[in-house]
Short mmCIF file of C-alpha atoms and ligand atoms in Angstrom, two decimals:
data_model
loop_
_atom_site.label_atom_id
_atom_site.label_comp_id
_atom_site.label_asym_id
_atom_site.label_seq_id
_atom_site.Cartn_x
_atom_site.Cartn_y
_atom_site.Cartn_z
CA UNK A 1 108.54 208.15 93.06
CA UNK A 2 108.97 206.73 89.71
CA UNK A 3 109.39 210.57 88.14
CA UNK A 4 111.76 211.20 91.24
CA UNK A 5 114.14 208.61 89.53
CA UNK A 6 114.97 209.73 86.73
CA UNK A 7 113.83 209.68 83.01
CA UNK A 8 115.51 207.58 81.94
CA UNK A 9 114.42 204.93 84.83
CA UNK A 10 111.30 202.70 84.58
CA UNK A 11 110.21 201.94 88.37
CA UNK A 12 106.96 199.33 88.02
CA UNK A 13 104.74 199.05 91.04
CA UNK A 14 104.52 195.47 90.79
CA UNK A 15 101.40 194.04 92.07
CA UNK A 16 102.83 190.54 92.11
CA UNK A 17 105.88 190.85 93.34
CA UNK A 18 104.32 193.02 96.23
CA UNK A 19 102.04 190.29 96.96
CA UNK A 20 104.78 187.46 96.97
CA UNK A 21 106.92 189.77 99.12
CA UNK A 22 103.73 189.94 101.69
CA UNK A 23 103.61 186.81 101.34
CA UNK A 24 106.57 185.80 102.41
CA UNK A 25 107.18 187.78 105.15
CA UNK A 26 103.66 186.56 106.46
CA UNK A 27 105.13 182.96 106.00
CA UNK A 28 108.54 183.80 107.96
CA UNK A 29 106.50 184.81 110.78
CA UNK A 30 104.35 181.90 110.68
CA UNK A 31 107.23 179.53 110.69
CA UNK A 32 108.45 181.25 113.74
CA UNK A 33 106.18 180.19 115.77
CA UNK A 34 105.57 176.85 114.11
CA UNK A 35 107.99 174.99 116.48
CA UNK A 36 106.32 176.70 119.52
CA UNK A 37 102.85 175.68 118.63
CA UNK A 38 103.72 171.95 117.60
CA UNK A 39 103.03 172.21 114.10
CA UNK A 40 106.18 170.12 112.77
CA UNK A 41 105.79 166.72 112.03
CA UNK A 42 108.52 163.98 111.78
CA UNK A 43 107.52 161.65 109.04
CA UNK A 44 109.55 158.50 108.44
CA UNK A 45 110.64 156.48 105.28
CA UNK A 46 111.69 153.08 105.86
CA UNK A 47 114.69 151.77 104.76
CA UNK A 48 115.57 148.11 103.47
CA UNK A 49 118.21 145.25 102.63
CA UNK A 50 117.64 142.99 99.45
CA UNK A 51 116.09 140.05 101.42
CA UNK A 52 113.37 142.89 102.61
CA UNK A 53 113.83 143.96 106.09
CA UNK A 54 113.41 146.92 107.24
CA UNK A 55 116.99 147.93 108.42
CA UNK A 56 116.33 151.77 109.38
CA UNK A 57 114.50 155.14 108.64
CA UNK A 58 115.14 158.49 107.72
CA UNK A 59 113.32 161.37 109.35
CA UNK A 60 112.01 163.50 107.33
CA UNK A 61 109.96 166.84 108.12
CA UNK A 62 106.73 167.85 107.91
CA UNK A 63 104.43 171.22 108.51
CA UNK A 64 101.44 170.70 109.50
CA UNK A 65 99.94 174.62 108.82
CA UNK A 66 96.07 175.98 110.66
CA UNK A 67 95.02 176.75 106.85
CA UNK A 68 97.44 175.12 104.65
CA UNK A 69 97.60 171.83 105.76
CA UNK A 70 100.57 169.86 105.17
CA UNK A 71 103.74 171.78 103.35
CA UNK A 72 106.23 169.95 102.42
CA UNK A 73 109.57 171.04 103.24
CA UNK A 74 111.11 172.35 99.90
CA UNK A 75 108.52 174.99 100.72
CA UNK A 76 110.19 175.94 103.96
CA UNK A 77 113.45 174.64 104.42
CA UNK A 78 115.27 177.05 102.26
CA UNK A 79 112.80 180.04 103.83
CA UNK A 80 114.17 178.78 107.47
CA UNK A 81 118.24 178.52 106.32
CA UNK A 82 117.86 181.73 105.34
CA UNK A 83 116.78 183.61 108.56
CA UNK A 84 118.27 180.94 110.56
CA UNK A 85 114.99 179.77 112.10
CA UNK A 86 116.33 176.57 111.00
CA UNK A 87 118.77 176.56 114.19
CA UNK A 88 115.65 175.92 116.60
CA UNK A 89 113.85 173.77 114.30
CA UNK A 90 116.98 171.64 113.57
CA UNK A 91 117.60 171.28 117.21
CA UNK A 92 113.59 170.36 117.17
CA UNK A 93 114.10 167.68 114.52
CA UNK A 94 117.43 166.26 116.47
CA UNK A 95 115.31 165.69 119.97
CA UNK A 96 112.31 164.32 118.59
CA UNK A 97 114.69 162.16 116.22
CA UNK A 98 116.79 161.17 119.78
CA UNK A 99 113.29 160.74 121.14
CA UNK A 100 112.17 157.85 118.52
CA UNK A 101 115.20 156.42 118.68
CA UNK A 102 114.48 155.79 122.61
CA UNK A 103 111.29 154.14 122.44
CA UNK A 104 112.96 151.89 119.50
CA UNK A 105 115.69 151.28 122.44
CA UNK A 106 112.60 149.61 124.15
CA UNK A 107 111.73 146.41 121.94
CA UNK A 108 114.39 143.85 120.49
CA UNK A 109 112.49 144.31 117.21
CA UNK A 110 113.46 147.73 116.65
CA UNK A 111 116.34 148.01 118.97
CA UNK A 112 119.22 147.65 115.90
CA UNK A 113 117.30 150.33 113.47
CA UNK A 114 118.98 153.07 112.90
CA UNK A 115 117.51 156.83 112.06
CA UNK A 116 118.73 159.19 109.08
CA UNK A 117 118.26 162.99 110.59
CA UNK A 118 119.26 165.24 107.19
CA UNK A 119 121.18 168.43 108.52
CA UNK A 120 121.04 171.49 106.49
CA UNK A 121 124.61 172.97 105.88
CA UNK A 122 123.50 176.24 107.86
CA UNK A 123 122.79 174.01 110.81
CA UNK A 124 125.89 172.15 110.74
CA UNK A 125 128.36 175.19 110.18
CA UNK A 126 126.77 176.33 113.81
CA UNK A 127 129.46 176.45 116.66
CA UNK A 128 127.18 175.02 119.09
CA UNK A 129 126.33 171.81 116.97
CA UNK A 130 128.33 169.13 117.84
CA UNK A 131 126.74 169.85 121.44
CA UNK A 132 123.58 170.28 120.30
CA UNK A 133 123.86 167.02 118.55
CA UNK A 134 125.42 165.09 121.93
CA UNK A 135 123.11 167.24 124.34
CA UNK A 136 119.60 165.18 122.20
CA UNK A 137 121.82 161.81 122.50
CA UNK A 138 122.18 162.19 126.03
CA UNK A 139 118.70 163.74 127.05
CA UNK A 140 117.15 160.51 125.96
CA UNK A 141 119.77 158.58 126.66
CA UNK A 142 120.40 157.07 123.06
CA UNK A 143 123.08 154.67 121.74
CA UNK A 144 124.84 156.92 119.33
CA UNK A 145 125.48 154.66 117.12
CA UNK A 146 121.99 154.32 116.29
CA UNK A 147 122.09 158.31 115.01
CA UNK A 148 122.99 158.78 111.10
CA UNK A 149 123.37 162.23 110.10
CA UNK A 150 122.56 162.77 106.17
CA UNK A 151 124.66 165.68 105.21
CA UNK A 152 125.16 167.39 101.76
CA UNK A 153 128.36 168.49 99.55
CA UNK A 154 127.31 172.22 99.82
CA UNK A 155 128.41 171.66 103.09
CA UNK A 156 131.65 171.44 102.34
CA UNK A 157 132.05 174.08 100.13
CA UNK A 158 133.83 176.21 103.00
CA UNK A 159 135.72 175.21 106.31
CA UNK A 160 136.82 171.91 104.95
CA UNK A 161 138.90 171.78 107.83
CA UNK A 162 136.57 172.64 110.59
CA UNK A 163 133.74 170.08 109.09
CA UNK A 164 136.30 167.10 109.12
CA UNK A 165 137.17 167.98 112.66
CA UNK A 166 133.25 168.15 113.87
CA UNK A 167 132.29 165.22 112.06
CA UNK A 168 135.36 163.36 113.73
CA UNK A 169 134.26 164.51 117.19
CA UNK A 170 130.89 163.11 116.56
CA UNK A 171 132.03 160.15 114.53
CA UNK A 172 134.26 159.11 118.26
CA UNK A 173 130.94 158.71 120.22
CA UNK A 174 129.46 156.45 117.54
CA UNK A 175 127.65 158.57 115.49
CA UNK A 176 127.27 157.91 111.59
CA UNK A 177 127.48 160.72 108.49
CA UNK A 178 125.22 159.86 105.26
CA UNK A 179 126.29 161.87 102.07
CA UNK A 180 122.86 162.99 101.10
CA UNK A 181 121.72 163.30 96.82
CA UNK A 182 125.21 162.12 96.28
CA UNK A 183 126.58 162.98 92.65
CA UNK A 184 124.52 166.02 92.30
CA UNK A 185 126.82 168.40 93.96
CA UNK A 186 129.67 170.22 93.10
CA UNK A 187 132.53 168.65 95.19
CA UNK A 188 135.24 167.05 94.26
CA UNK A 189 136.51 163.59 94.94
CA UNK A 190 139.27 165.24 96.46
CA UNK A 191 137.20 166.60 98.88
CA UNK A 192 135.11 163.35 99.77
CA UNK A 193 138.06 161.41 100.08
CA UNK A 194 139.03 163.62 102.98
CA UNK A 195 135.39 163.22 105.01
CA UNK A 196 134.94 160.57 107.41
CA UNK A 197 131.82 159.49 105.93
CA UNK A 198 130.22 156.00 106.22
CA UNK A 199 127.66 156.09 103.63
CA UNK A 200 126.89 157.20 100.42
CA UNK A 201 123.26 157.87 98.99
CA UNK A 202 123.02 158.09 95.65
CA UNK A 203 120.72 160.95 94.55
CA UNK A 204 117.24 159.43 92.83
CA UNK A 205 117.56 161.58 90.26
CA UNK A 206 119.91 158.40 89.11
CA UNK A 207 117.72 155.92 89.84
CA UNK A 208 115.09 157.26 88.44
CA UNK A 209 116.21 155.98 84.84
CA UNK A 210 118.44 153.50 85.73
CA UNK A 211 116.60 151.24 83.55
CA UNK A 212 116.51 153.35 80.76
CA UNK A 213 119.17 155.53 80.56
CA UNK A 214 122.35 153.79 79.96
CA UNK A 215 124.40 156.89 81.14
CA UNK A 216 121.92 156.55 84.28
CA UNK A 217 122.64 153.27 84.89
CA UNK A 218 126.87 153.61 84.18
CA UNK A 219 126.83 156.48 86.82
CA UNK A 220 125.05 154.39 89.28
CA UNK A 221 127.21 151.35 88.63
CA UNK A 222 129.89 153.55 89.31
CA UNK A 223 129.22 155.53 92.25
CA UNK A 224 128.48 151.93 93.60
CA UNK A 225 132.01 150.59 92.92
CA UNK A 226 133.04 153.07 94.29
CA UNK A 227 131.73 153.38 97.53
CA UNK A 228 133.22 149.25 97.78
CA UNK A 229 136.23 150.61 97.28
CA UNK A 230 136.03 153.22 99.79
CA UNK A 231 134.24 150.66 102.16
CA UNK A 232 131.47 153.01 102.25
CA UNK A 233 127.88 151.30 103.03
CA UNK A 234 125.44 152.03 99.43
CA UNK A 235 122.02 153.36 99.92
CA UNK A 236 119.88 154.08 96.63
CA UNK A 237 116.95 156.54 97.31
CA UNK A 238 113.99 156.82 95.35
CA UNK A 239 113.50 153.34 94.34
CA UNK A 240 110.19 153.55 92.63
CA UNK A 241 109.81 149.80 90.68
CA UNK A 242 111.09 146.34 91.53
CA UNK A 243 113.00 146.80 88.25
CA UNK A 244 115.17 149.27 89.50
CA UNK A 245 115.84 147.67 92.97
CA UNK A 246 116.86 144.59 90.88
CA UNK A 247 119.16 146.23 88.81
CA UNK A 248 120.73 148.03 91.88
CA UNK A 249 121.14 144.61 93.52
CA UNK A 250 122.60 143.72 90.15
CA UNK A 251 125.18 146.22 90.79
CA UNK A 252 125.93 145.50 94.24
CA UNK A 253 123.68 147.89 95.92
CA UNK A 254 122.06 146.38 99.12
CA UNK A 255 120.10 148.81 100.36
CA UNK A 256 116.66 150.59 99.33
CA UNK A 257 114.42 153.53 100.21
CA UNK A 258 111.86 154.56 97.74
CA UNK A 259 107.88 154.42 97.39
CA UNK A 260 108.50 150.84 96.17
CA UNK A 261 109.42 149.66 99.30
CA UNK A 262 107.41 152.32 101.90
CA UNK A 263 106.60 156.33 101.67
CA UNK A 264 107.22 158.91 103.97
CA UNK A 265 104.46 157.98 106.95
CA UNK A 266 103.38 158.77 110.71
CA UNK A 267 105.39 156.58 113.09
CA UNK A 268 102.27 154.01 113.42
CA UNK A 269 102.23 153.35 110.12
CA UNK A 270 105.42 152.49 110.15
CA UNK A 271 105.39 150.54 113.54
CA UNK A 272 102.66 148.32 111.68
CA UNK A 273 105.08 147.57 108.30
CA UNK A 274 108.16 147.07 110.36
CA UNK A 275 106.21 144.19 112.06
CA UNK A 276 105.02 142.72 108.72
CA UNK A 277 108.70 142.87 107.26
CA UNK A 278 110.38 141.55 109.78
CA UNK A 279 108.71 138.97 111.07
CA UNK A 280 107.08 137.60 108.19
CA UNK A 281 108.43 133.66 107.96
CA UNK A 282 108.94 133.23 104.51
CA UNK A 283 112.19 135.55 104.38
P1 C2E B 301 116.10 164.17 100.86
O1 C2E B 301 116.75 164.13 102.19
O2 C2E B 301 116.91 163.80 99.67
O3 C2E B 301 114.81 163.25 101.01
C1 C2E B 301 114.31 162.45 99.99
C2 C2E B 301 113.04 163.04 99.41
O4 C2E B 301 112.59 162.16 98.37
C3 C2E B 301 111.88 163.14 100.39
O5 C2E B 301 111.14 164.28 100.03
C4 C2E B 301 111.08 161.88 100.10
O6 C2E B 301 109.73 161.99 100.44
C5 C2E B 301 111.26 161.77 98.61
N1 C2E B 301 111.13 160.39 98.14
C6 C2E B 301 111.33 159.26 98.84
N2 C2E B 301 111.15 158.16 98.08
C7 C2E B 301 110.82 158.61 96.86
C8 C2E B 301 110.50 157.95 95.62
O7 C2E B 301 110.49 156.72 95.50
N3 C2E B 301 110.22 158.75 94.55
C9 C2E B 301 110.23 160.11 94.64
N4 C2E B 301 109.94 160.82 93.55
N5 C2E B 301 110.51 160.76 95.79
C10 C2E B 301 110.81 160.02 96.89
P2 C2E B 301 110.65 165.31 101.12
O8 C2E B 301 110.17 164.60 102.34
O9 C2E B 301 109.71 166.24 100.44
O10 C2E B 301 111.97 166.07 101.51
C11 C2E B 301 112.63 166.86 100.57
C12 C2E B 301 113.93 167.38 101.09
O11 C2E B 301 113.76 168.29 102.17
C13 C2E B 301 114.84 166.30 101.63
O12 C2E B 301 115.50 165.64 100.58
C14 C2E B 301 115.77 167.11 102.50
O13 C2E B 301 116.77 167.72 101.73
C15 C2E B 301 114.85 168.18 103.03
N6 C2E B 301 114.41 167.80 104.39
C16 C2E B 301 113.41 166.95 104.75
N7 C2E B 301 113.35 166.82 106.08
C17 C2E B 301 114.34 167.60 106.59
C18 C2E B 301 114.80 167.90 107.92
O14 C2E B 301 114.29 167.36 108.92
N8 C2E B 301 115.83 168.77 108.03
C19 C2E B 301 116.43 169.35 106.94
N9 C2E B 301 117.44 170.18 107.14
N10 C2E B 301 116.03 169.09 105.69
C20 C2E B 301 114.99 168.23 105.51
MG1 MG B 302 117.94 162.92 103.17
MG1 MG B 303 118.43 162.68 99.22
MG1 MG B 304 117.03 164.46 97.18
#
């Protein structure tokens, strides 16, 4: 095949990219029948106000693979947006979101918590999602206002018009919007003024040297003023050190989610720190 090209053509039988190609494929159909044989996980990361309560979570996905074990989801995620296997798993993450949510509903100590679902742009552009988002709410018969969506500036990127219109519709039965890794995008300000969001979440690729980085630490302070402006709640994610949850407090930042304050864990383990930080008596 190679001589069949041409002479002046070089055709490689690559070895490695075969295998990675194999490999892939193998994976996609794997991950299609992940959601049918229960191996996605919903892991949760607490979230928390200065005087260290545990105010919320946000869901975040796991796979729990026969051979592989856990993968996290960097490994998959982009792999399901792009053959649109992330439409059932999305609608997967939504219902066993709705589903937490529900028992929470149960006890007065985790009936105000509310629950971060991240929505990847693919999902969200679907016609069908708004339902899909109000059929979860209604199958367990959860208080939407408990339900924050974390979306992402590539969203916007097309169909301005059409994603103010479904967040609006959502926004109407109570429903929250999170802009997820906020600052990292390519958006402009001109376009976030125009989305009915009600939280910003600065990316932790800022935090991460806010204590040593004074450009770091002037973006952060910024994005934070900001947001006041806007009356847009402040959430800081990946708050690693009590240094850099002071210095957000310093800032005005009220709100925390990072492996300082809890990592990504099964719902027990979570059940067991939300009892120790909110109902410990010295706060
Ligand atoms: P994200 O939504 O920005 O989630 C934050 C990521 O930062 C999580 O990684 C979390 O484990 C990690 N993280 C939390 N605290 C810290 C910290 O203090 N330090 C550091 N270095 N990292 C921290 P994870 O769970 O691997 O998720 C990665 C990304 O995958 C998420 O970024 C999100 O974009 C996507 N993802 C996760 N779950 C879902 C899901 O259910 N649906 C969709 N569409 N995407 C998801
Ligand atoms: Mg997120
Ligand atoms: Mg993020
Ligand atoms: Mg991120």
């Amino acid at each position: 095949q190679a001589k069949e090209a041409g002479r002046n053509t070089v055709c490689f039988y690559d070895p490695a990219l075969q295998k990675a190609l194999e490999e892939r494929t193998l994976l996609e159909n794997e991950l299609r029948l992940a959601t049918e044989k229960e191996q996605l996980r919903l892991n949760y990361q607490l979230q928390y106000n200065h005087a260290g309560r545990v105010i919320g979570a946000e869901a975040l996905i796991r796979w729990l693979h026969p051979e592989k074990g856990l993968i996290p989801p960097f490994n998959f995620i982009p792999l399901a947006e792009q053959t649109g296997l992330i439409i059932p798993m999305g609608q997967w993450i939504l219902k066993t979101a709705c589903q937490q949510l529900a028992k929470w509903a149960n006890s007065p100590s985790t009936d105000s918590l509310t629950l971060s679902v991240n929505v990847s742009a693919r999902q969200f552009r679907e016609d069908s999602f708004v339902a899909d988002v109000k059929e979860a709410l209604y199958q367990y018969q959860v208080n939407p206002k408990r339900l924050k969506l974390e979306i992402t500036e590539s969203i916007i990127l097309e169909q301005i018009e059409q994603t103010i219109l479904k967040m609006l519709e959502l926004r109407e039965i109570g429903v929250s919007f999170s802009m997820d890794d906020f600052g990292t995008g390519y958006s402009s300000l001109q376009y976030l003024k125009r989305l009915p969001l009600n939280q910003l979440k600065i990316d932790q690729s800022f935090v991460q040297d806010i204590t040593t980085d004074n450009e770091d630490s002037v973006i952060v302070k910024t994005i934070i003023a900001m947001g006041q402006a806007l009356s847009l709640d402040i959430i800081a994610e990946g708050v690693e050190t009590l240094e850099q949850q002071k210095q957000l407090e310093q800032y005005g930042c009220r709100t925390y989610q990072g492996y300082y304050f809890a990592k990504p864990s099964p719902i027990d383990v979570c059940m067991l720190e939300i009892t120790r930080a909110n109902t410990d008596s010295s706060r």
